[in-house]
């Protein structure tokens, strides 16, 4: 589901994302380091995730789970001043805000 056994282990066994990030900042662990990248992103913006990953794990990662894609897009579009990007295959994409 996560593409990397180490990353999956960290996600499935962590009880608190902030604690996991603090651990990784002290000692780099290949695979689990993806949590550090996610944390960098989450420091700057909110991330909504439409995925087959169970909602409790999505929330542990710090993302907001999306159950109904179209409903969420409509909801976000209805808020003035909100900017959003839909990134298919987000795990394979490295967006840069220009």
XYZ file of N, CA, C and O in Angstrom:
392
model
N 0.819 -1.197 0.000
C 0.000 0.000 0.000
C 0.861 1.258 0.000
O 0.526 2.235 -0.624
N 2.004 1.242 0.691
C 2.833 2.432 0.811
C 4.068 2.390 -0.081
O 4.822 3.331 -0.117
N 4.314 1.271 -0.758
C 5.430 1.186 -1.666
C 6.764 0.890 -1.021
O 7.719 0.562 -1.684
N 6.872 1.004 0.266
C 8.129 0.755 0.955
C 7.812 0.137 2.309
O 7.073 0.717 3.100
N 8.383 -1.031 2.589
C 8.086 -1.733 3.836
C 8.454 -0.954 5.080
O 7.730 -0.976 6.073
N 9.567 -0.234 5.034
C 9.992 0.537 6.207
C 9.033 1.687 6.454
O 8.603 1.923 7.585
N 8.682 2.401 5.381
C 7.735 3.500 5.517
C 6.399 2.991 6.048
O 5.820 3.571 6.968
N 5.919 1.898 5.494
C 4.652 1.330 5.938
C 4.722 0.945 7.406
O 3.789 1.211 8.167
N 5.822 0.342 7.837
C 5.985 -0.036 9.237
C 5.902 1.192 10.134
O 5.187 1.195 11.143
N 6.617 2.245 9.775
C 6.601 3.459 10.594
C 5.197 4.043 10.676
O 4.742 4.444 11.743
N 4.512 4.100 9.538
C 3.165 4.692 9.517
C 2.200 3.855 10.349
O 1.420 4.384 11.135
N 2.256 2.542 10.195
C 1.305 1.673 10.880
C 1.588 1.529 12.374
O 0.690 1.168 13.127
N 2.804 1.809 12.803
C 3.127 1.630 14.219
C 3.252 2.944 14.981
O 3.285 2.934 16.204
N 3.298 4.069 14.278
C 3.434 5.337 15.001
C 2.106 5.715 15.645
O 1.043 5.467 15.097
N 2.218 6.271 16.789
C 1.022 6.722 17.510
C 0.863 8.234 17.392
O -0.206 8.771 17.589
N 1.971 8.923 17.061
C 1.974 10.374 16.993
C 2.973 10.805 15.924
O 4.163 10.531 16.041
N 2.489 11.483 14.899
C 3.350 11.908 13.795
C 4.463 12.833 14.250
O 5.610 12.718 13.823
N 4.155 13.764 15.127
C 5.166 14.725 15.599
C 6.315 13.989 16.296
O 7.481 14.339 16.142
N 5.988 12.963 17.076
C 7.022 12.175 17.758
C 7.881 11.432 16.733
O 9.112 11.388 16.853
N 7.258 10.856 15.719
C 7.993 10.138 14.670
C 8.919 11.090 13.922
O 10.070 10.756 13.640
N 8.444 12.286 13.615
C 9.258 13.279 12.923
C 10.452 13.671 13.792
O 11.581 13.755 13.295
N 10.215 13.884 15.069
C 11.314 14.244 15.981
C 12.372 13.141 16.016
O 13.580 13.425 16.018
N 11.934 11.888 16.030
C 12.873 10.755 16.011
C 13.698 10.753 14.734
O 14.916 10.542 14.758
N 13.039 10.990 13.621
C 13.726 10.978 12.330
C 14.672 12.163 12.166
O 15.669 12.066 11.452
N 14.382 13.271 12.820
C 15.279 14.419 12.754
C 16.577 14.135 13.513
O 17.614 14.700 13.191
N 16.499 13.242 14.479
C 17.699 12.857 15.239
C 18.489 11.770 14.528
O 19.711 11.744 14.590
N 17.773 10.846 13.882
C 18.441 9.739 13.204
C 17.699 9.406 11.914
O 16.558 8.950 11.946
N 18.366 9.610 10.792
C 17.788 9.355 9.474
C 17.535 7.864 9.288
O 18.390 7.041 9.608
N 16.340 7.521 8.791
C 16.002 6.134 8.470
C 15.458 6.134 7.046
O 14.402 6.717 6.781
N 16.197 5.487 6.140
C 15.783 5.429 4.746
C 14.412 4.746 4.638
O 14.185 3.712 5.240
N 13.531 5.327 3.889
C 12.166 4.822 3.758
C 11.237 5.628 4.653
O 10.298 6.255 4.188
N 11.556 5.638 5.935
C 10.754 6.410 6.890
C 10.972 7.910 6.705
O 10.147 8.716 7.141
N 12.060 8.282 6.041
C 12.369 9.697 5.820
C 11.255 10.430 5.076
O 11.162 11.646 5.133
N 10.380 9.691 4.411
C 9.262 10.312 3.687
C 8.344 11.074 4.644
O 7.674 12.019 4.243
N 8.328 10.658 5.892
C 7.548 11.384 6.902
C 8.084 12.799 7.080
O 7.322 13.732 7.318
N 9.399 12.957 6.976
C 10.000 14.291 7.100
C 9.558 15.186 5.947
O 9.252 16.364 6.153
N 9.522 14.629 4.757
C 9.088 15.417 3.600
C 7.616 15.805 3.743
O 7.249 16.957 3.487
N 6.795 14.862 4.160
C 5.370 15.168 4.366
C 5.221 16.268 5.412
O 4.400 17.178 5.257
N 6.035 16.207 6.459
C 5.962 17.222 7.513
C 6.336 18.604 6.974
O 5.702 19.593 7.342
N 7.333 18.667 6.097
C 7.706 19.950 5.481
C 6.521 20.550 4.738
O 6.261 21.745 4.833
N 5.828 19.726 4.006
C 4.666 20.183 3.238
C 3.559 20.642 4.177
O 2.960 21.699 3.992
N 3.310 19.848 5.222
C 2.218 20.156 6.151
C 2.484 21.413 6.984
O 1.546 22.008 7.508
N 3.742 21.809 7.093
C 4.062 23.053 7.790
C 3.594 24.276 6.987
O 3.369 25.342 7.546
N 3.438 24.075 5.661
C 3.097 25.188 4.774
C 1.643 25.207 4.338
O 1.094 26.256 4.070
N 1.035 24.018 4.209
C -0.352 23.971 3.750
C -1.058 22.701 4.203
O -0.423 21.745 4.599
N -2.344 22.786 4.114
C -3.195 21.649 4.447
C -3.234 20.710 3.240
O -3.256 21.152 2.097
N -3.233 19.417 3.509
C -3.266 18.432 2.430
C -4.467 17.516 2.640
O -4.643 16.950 3.713
N -5.263 17.395 1.593
C -6.406 16.494 1.584
C -6.001 15.310 0.724
O -5.440 15.488 -0.352
N -6.282 14.094 1.181
C -5.828 12.905 0.464
C -6.994 11.987 0.121
O -7.705 11.501 0.998
N -7.171 11.767 -1.176
C -8.153 10.801 -1.682
C -7.354 9.557 -2.025
O -6.542 9.552 -2.952
N -7.546 8.495 -1.258
C -6.682 7.331 -1.374
C -7.374 6.095 -0.820
O -8.360 6.191 -0.098
N -6.808 4.950 -1.147
C -7.304 3.703 -0.557
C -6.718 3.475 0.841
O -7.101 2.534 1.524
N -5.816 4.344 1.252
C -5.246 4.248 2.603
C -6.373 4.506 3.604
O -7.133 5.463 3.456
N -6.501 3.663 4.628
C -7.569 3.864 5.613
C -7.484 5.249 6.269
O -6.388 5.736 6.571
N -8.638 5.860 6.483
C -8.714 7.211 7.042
C -7.902 7.403 8.324
O -7.234 8.428 8.464
N -7.912 6.461 9.271
C -7.106 6.674 10.480
C -5.611 6.824 10.179
O -4.927 7.627 10.823
N -5.106 6.098 9.189
C -3.690 6.229 8.821
C -3.434 7.550 8.096
O -2.401 8.192 8.301
N -4.380 7.969 7.269
C -4.267 9.263 6.590
C -4.165 10.369 7.631
O -3.323 11.270 7.530
N -4.997 10.286 8.670
C -4.987 11.299 9.730
C -3.689 11.245 10.531
O -3.150 12.294 10.905
N -3.161 10.057 10.790
C -1.877 9.938 11.487
C -0.762 10.611 10.696
O 0.161 11.190 11.272
N -0.831 10.530 9.373
C 0.159 11.174 8.517
C 0.031 12.693 8.542
O 0.911 13.405 8.100
N -1.095 13.192 9.056
C -1.317 14.628 9.133
C -2.167 15.172 8.003
O -2.386 16.367 7.898
N -2.646 14.278 7.129
C -3.483 14.685 6.013
C -4.955 14.605 6.405
O -5.316 13.970 7.388
N -5.800 15.229 5.602
C -7.244 15.137 5.805
C -7.797 14.139 4.804
O -7.627 14.317 3.599
N -8.441 13.092 5.286
C -8.963 12.083 4.356
C -10.143 12.611 3.547
O -10.962 13.371 4.043
N -10.194 12.191 2.292
C -11.287 12.540 1.381
C -11.999 11.252 1.023
O -11.392 10.340 0.474
N -13.281 11.183 1.341
C -14.065 10.000 1.006
C -14.783 10.157 -0.324
O -14.907 9.216 -1.088
N -15.250 11.362 -0.605
C -15.960 11.645 -1.851
C -15.216 12.762 -2.567
O -15.297 13.931 -2.179
N -14.486 12.401 -3.613
C -13.628 13.348 -4.313
C -14.409 14.550 -4.835
O -14.058 15.700 -4.574
N -15.462 14.289 -5.602
C -16.205 15.387 -6.224
C -16.834 16.305 -5.184
O -16.822 17.526 -5.335
N -17.368 15.728 -4.134
C -17.970 16.543 -3.066
C -16.927 17.464 -2.433
O -17.189 18.641 -2.170
N -15.725 16.949 -2.213
C -14.655 17.749 -1.614
C -14.219 18.868 -2.548
O -14.037 20.009 -2.117
N -14.080 18.570 -3.841
C -13.709 19.597 -4.821
C -14.772 20.688 -4.837
O -14.451 21.883 -4.814
N -16.031 20.305 -4.852
C -17.119 21.289 -4.851
C -17.091 22.141 -3.592
O -17.298 23.354 -3.643
N -16.822 21.511 -2.474
C -16.765 22.213 -1.190
C -15.628 23.237 -1.184
O -15.814 24.387 -0.782
N -14.464 22.833 -1.639
C -13.311 23.742 -1.670
C -13.526 24.867 -2.676
O -13.144 26.012 -2.423
N -14.145 24.550 -3.808
C -14.393 25.557 -4.842
C -15.358 26.625 -4.356
O -15.322 27.762 -4.832
N -16.196 26.287 -3.407
C -17.173 27.228 -2.883
C -16.607 28.227 -1.885
O -17.299 29.138 -1.466
N -15.333 28.090 -1.520
C -14.704 29.001 -0.558
C -13.874 30.035 -1.312
O -12.933 29.681 -2.021
N -14.209 31.282 -1.116
C -13.493 32.354 -1.787
C -12.075 32.470 -1.214
O -11.860 32.351 -0.004
N -11.118 32.672 -2.078
C -9.740 32.849 -1.639
C -8.976 31.558 -1.405
O -7.814 31.584 -1.032
N -9.620 30.430 -1.624
C -8.966 29.138 -1.439
C -8.344 28.722 -2.764
O -8.991 28.762 -3.804
N -7.078 28.360 -2.710
C -6.461 27.816 -3.916
C -6.161 26.348 -3.644
O -5.828 25.964 -2.522
N -6.299 25.551 -4.679
C -6.103 24.116 -4.516
C -5.503 23.541 -5.787
O -5.640 24.111 -6.868
N -4.844 22.429 -5.627
C -4.301 21.693 -6.761
C -4.709 20.241 -6.621
O -4.677 19.691 -5.518
N -5.118 19.658 -7.719
C -5.414 18.230 -7.747
C -4.202 17.571 -8.392
O -3.823 17.914 -9.512
N -3.574 16.654 -7.654
C -2.336 16.050 -8.124
C -2.515 14.539 -8.200
O -2.327 13.826 -7.216
N -2.924 14.046 -9.386
C -3.026 12.592 -9.544
C -1.643 11.963 -9.368
O -0.629 12.558 -9.726
N -1.621 10.775 -8.812
C -0.351 10.082 -8.576
C 0.605 10.953 -7.772
O 1.790 11.086 -8.093
N 0.083 11.538 -6.720
C 0.840 12.481 -5.900
C 2.138 11.925 -5.353
O 3.092 12.682 -5.158
N 2.213 10.631 -5.114
C 3.448 10.051 -4.599
C 4.564 10.077 -5.640
O 5.726 9.961 -5.296
N 4.192 10.263 -6.898
C 5.171 10.296 -7.970
C 5.443 11.714 -8.461
O 6.154 11.917 -9.439
N 4.859 12.704 -7.781
C 4.917 14.088 -8.221
C 5.560 14.947 -7.140
O 5.298 14.767 -5.967
N 6.397 15.874 -7.574
C 7.012 16.820 -6.636
C 6.631 18.229 -7.074
O 7.338 18.839 -7.865
N 5.495 18.715 -6.595
C 5.043 20.041 -7.031
C 5.887 21.152 -6.411
O 6.324 21.043 -5.263
N 6.103 22.187 -7.184
C 6.818 23.357 -6.693
C 5.923 24.564 -6.967
O 5.489 24.779 -8.100
N 5.660 25.326 -5.931
C 4.826 26.518 -6.086
C 5.690 27.618 -6.678
O 6.739 27.952 -6.146
N 5.236 28.180 -7.784
C 6.031 29.233 -8.429
C 5.422 30.588 -8.201
O 4.341 30.756 -7.800
